[in-house]
Each structure stands twice: as structure tokens, then as C-alpha cells.
Amino acid sequence: MSRTKIGVVVFLLMFSFTLWGQTVAWSETFESDPGTWTMQPNWSITGGALTLNWSPSVENYDMSAISPEITLPENVGDMNVLQYIDDYSTDAGEVMEISIIAGGNETVIWSDNLDENDDWGVSGGEVLPLSLTDYAGQTVQIKFRSYGATTYNFNYWYVYQIDIMANMANDMAALTVTGNTTPTVGQETSYTVTVKNTSSNPQSGYM
């Protein structure tokens, strides 16, 4: 095996580590309107996204879209939100928020001020990871809210997909591989692999 190939293997192992350890427990793709979301004016599910539209223009607005109730597993991990905020005015002070409603309480877990950041993400969506571990085992709702002086100051807020992840009970990740980068064909070569337990169960006796 050449040095180049070994380097690629190590890179893939390290990159894959960021993806391992969690599996999808709940997902919403917005391919069609499930009819379970509560949406205020200017919010809709269309074109493969939950969308907040600037039109019709509304001043001093406060508009939300709220998910159905979701029972989270005890081993819940992150909520990955694939979204894109398309801003319009550089002088805007409008705010986009994501909150979790649980037990009658509402907690903001992410917010974006358009006056400071303008566009968020890229066209087609960028993943925003948000931890839900504080809500393990609870029944929750996800609230997308925007408020400000006027909807005319932004174009759209697209939410393309929401994935709620759960930590796997058994999962091992290889972090690094060290050893001879120029092994000889036909000769046994030893390598040291650094392993991390990314699951919720203790591990032993693995190979």
C-alpha cells in the first residue's frame, strides 16, 4: 500500500468519527405538508421546505411555526437543522429563533440577528447542530420564530430538514492510525489504532 493510500484511509477514519455514534430517532423532510405543524401567517410548507416568506410585508411582526409533540428517547443527542436564511436589508434588526417547548416552558436554544450576521448558511441548506440532551425522555415541540420591524427586511427562512439524533448503545470509532507508511509486500506490519467509545454502553474485549 502506498503512502498516499494510507493517508486517505487515516483521513476517512478521522472524518467518519464525526458522523458515528448517533442514529436518527426522528426526522422531518418537508417533502410534503404533514398537516401536523401549527403555522402563523407567512409560514408554509412548500417546495420541500418549511418556509417563512417576507410577502405579504408585515410591520412589527412576530410569526412562528411549531412542530407536533415529539417524545425524545432517553439517549437523545443533537438536533440537526438543515436551513438557510436569505437576508435582504443590511440595516435589518430582525431576529430568527429556534426554541424548545417542554413542560409548559419555552427555551431559546439558538438565535440569529440579521443586523449582525446577514445571510445564514448557504443556498440549499447548511446544517446547524443543536444539543437536546437536556430534554432526554421528555415530550417536546420545536418552535421556529421570527420577529422584528418588518418582514420586508428579509427574503426567506428555509428549513429543509430536521433530524433528531440518538446516541447508539454500541459504537466504536477509530480516531487515529499510526505505523509504517511504507510496508513491504508480503511482510506482516503492526499498526496502533486509537479507539474511542462513542456509544452509551461500556465496551471491553473488542477487536
Coordinates of C-alpha atoms in Angstrom, one line a residue:
M1 CA 0.0 0.0 0.0
S2 CA 1.4 3.4 -0.9
R3 CA 1.8 6.3 1.4
T4 CA -0.9 8.2 -0.4
K5 CA -3.5 5.4 0.1
I6 CA -2.7 5.1 3.8
G7 CA -3.1 8.8 4.2
V8 CA -6.5 8.6 2.6
V9 CA -7.5 5.8 4.9
V10 CA -6.5 7.7 8.0
F11 CA -8.3 10.8 6.8
L12 CA -11.5 8.9 6.2
L13 CA -11.4 7.3 9.6
M14 CA -11.0 10.6 11.3
F15 CA -13.7 12.2 9.2
S16 CA -16.1 9.4 9.8
F17 CA -15.7 9.7 13.6
T18 CA -17.7 12.9 13.5
L19 CA -20.6 11.0 11.9
W20 CA -20.5 8.0 14.1
G21 CA -22.1 7.4 17.5
Q22 CA -25.6 8.8 16.7
T23 CA -28.6 7.5 14.7
V24 CA -31.7 9.2 13.5
A25 CA -34.6 8.9 16.0
W26 CA -37.0 11.4 14.4
S27 CA -36.9 13.2 11.1
E28 CA -38.9 15.7 9.1
T29 CA -38.0 16.3 5.5
F30 CA -40.9 18.6 4.5
E31 CA -41.3 16.8 1.2
S32 CA -45.0 17.4 1.7
D33 CA -47.1 19.1 4.4
P34 CA -47.7 16.5 7.1
G35 CA -50.6 18.7 8.5
T36 CA -49.1 18.5 12.0
W37 CA -47.4 21.8 12.2
T38 CA -49.0 25.0 13.6
M39 CA -48.1 27.9 11.4
Q40 CA -48.8 31.6 11.7
P41 CA -49.1 33.9 8.6
N42 CA -46.2 33.9 6.1
W43 CA -45.1 30.4 7.2
S44 CA -45.8 27.5 4.9
I45 CA -44.6 24.0 3.9
T46 CA -43.9 24.1 0.2
G47 CA -41.2 23.3 -2.2
G48 CA -39.5 20.8 0.1
A49 CA -39.1 23.3 3.0
L50 CA -40.7 24.9 6.0
T51 CA -40.6 28.5 4.7
L52 CA -41.0 31.9 6.2
N53 CA -41.8 34.3 3.4
W54 CA -41.3 38.1 3.5
S55 CA -44.5 38.5 1.5
P56 CA -47.0 39.8 2.2
S57 CA -45.0 42.5 4.0
V58 CA -46.0 42.9 7.7
E59 CA -44.7 45.6 10.1
N60 CA -43.9 44.9 13.8
Y61 CA -44.4 41.2 13.1
D62 CA -44.0 38.1 15.3
M63 CA -44.5 34.9 13.5
S64 CA -43.9 31.3 14.5
A65 CA -44.1 27.7 13.2
I66 CA -44.5 25.0 15.9
S67 CA -43.9 21.2 15.4
P68 CA -46.2 18.5 16.7
E69 CA -45.3 16.9 20.0
I70 CA -42.2 14.7 19.8
T71 CA -41.3 12.2 22.5
L72 CA -37.5 12.2 22.8
P73 CA -35.6 9.0 23.6
E74 CA -33.6 8.8 26.8
N75 CA -30.4 8.7 24.8
V76 CA -31.2 11.7 22.6
G77 CA -28.2 13.6 21.2
D78 CA -28.3 16.5 18.7
M79 CA -31.0 18.0 16.6
N80 CA -29.6 18.8 13.2
V81 CA -31.4 21.6 11.4
L82 CA -30.7 22.0 7.6
Q83 CA -31.5 25.6 6.9
Y84 CA -30.8 28.8 5.0
I85 CA -31.7 32.4 6.0
D86 CA -31.7 34.7 2.9
D87 CA -31.4 38.3 4.2
Y88 CA -32.3 41.4 2.2
S89 CA -31.5 44.6 4.0
T90 CA -28.1 45.3 5.6
D91 CA -29.9 47.6 8.1
A92 CA -32.3 44.9 9.3
G93 CA -32.7 44.1 13.0
E94 CA -35.0 41.2 12.6
V95 CA -34.4 38.1 14.7
M96 CA -34.7 34.4 13.9
E97 CA -35.0 32.0 16.9
I98 CA -35.3 28.2 17.5
S99 CA -36.8 27.2 20.8
I100 CA -37.8 24.0 22.6
I101 CA -41.2 23.9 24.3
A102 CA -41.2 21.3 27.2
G103 CA -43.4 21.1 30.3
G104 CA -45.1 24.3 29.6
N105 CA -41.7 26.2 29.4
E106 CA -40.2 27.7 26.3
T107 CA -36.4 27.9 26.0
V108 CA -34.5 29.6 23.1
I109 CA -31.6 27.3 22.1
W110 CA -30.4 29.4 19.0
S111 CA -31.0 32.8 17.6
D112 CA -29.7 34.9 14.7
N113 CA -29.8 38.7 14.5
L114 CA -29.9 39.7 10.8
D115 CA -28.4 43.1 11.6
E116 CA -25.2 41.4 12.7
N117 CA -24.9 38.3 10.5
D118 CA -27.0 39.0 7.3
D119 CA -27.4 35.6 5.4
W120 CA -27.0 32.5 7.5
G121 CA -25.8 29.3 5.8
V122 CA -25.7 28.7 2.1
S123 CA -28.4 28.3 -0.6
G124 CA -29.7 24.8 -0.4
G125 CA -29.0 24.5 3.3
E126 CA -26.3 24.3 5.9
V127 CA -26.5 22.0 9.0
L128 CA -27.0 23.7 12.4
P129 CA -26.4 21.1 15.2
L130 CA -28.2 21.8 18.5
S131 CA -27.9 19.7 21.6
L132 CA -31.1 18.2 23.0
T133 CA -29.5 16.2 25.9
D134 CA -31.2 18.5 28.5
Y135 CA -34.6 17.2 27.2
A136 CA -33.9 13.4 27.3
G137 CA -37.0 11.4 27.7
Q138 CA -39.3 14.4 27.5
T139 CA -42.1 15.3 25.2
V140 CA -41.2 18.5 23.4
Q141 CA -42.1 20.8 20.5
I142 CA -39.8 22.7 18.2
K143 CA -40.6 26.4 17.7
F144 CA -39.2 28.5 14.8
R145 CA -39.9 32.1 15.4
S146 CA -39.1 35.4 13.7
Y147 CA -39.9 38.9 14.9
G148 CA -38.8 42.5 14.2
A149 CA -39.7 45.8 12.5
T150 CA -40.9 44.4 9.1
T151 CA -40.7 41.2 7.1
Y152 CA -39.7 43.4 4.1
N153 CA -36.1 43.4 5.6
F154 CA -35.5 39.7 4.7
N155 CA -36.3 37.4 1.9
Y156 CA -36.8 33.9 3.2
W157 CA -36.0 31.5 6.0
Y158 CA -35.9 28.0 4.6
V159 CA -35.8 24.9 6.9
Y160 CA -35.2 21.9 4.6
Q161 CA -34.9 19.1 7.1
I162 CA -34.8 18.3 10.8
D163 CA -33.1 15.2 12.2
I164 CA -33.2 14.4 15.9
M165 CA -30.3 12.0 16.7
A166 CA -29.9 9.4 19.5
N167 CA -26.7 8.1 20.8
M168 CA -26.1 4.4 19.8
A169 CA -25.9 1.8 22.6
N170 CA -22.8 0.2 21.0
D171 CA -20.4 2.1 18.7
M172 CA -16.6 2.3 18.5
A173 CA -14.7 4.9 16.5
A174 CA -11.2 4.7 15.2
L175 CA -9.6 8.1 15.8
T176 CA -6.0 7.7 14.5
V177 CA -3.9 5.0 12.9
T178 CA -0.1 5.1 13.3
G179 CA 2.6 2.8 12.0
N180 CA 4.8 2.1 9.0
T181 CA 3.6 4.2 6.0
T182 CA 5.8 2.1 3.5
P183 CA 5.1 -1.5 4.4
T184 CA 6.8 -4.3 2.4
V185 CA 4.6 -6.6 0.3
G186 CA 4.2 -10.0 1.9
Q187 CA 5.6 -8.9 5.3
E188 CA 3.5 -8.5 8.5
T189 CA 3.3 -4.9 9.8
S190 CA 1.9 -3.7 13.1
Y191 CA -0.2 -0.5 13.5
T192 CA -1.5 1.3 16.5
V193 CA -5.2 2.3 16.4
T194 CA -6.5 4.9 18.9
V195 CA -10.1 4.0 19.6
K196 CA -12.9 5.9 21.3
N197 CA -16.2 4.6 22.7
T198 CA -18.8 6.9 21.2
S199 CA -21.8 4.8 22.5
S200 CA -23.7 4.8 25.8
N201 CA -22.5 1.3 26.9
P202 CA -19.1 0.5 28.3
Q203 CA -17.0 -1.7 26.0
S204 CA -14.5 -4.4 26.6
G205 CA -13.0 -7.3 24.7
Y206 CA -13.3 -5.7 21.3
M207 CA -11.1 -6.3 18.4

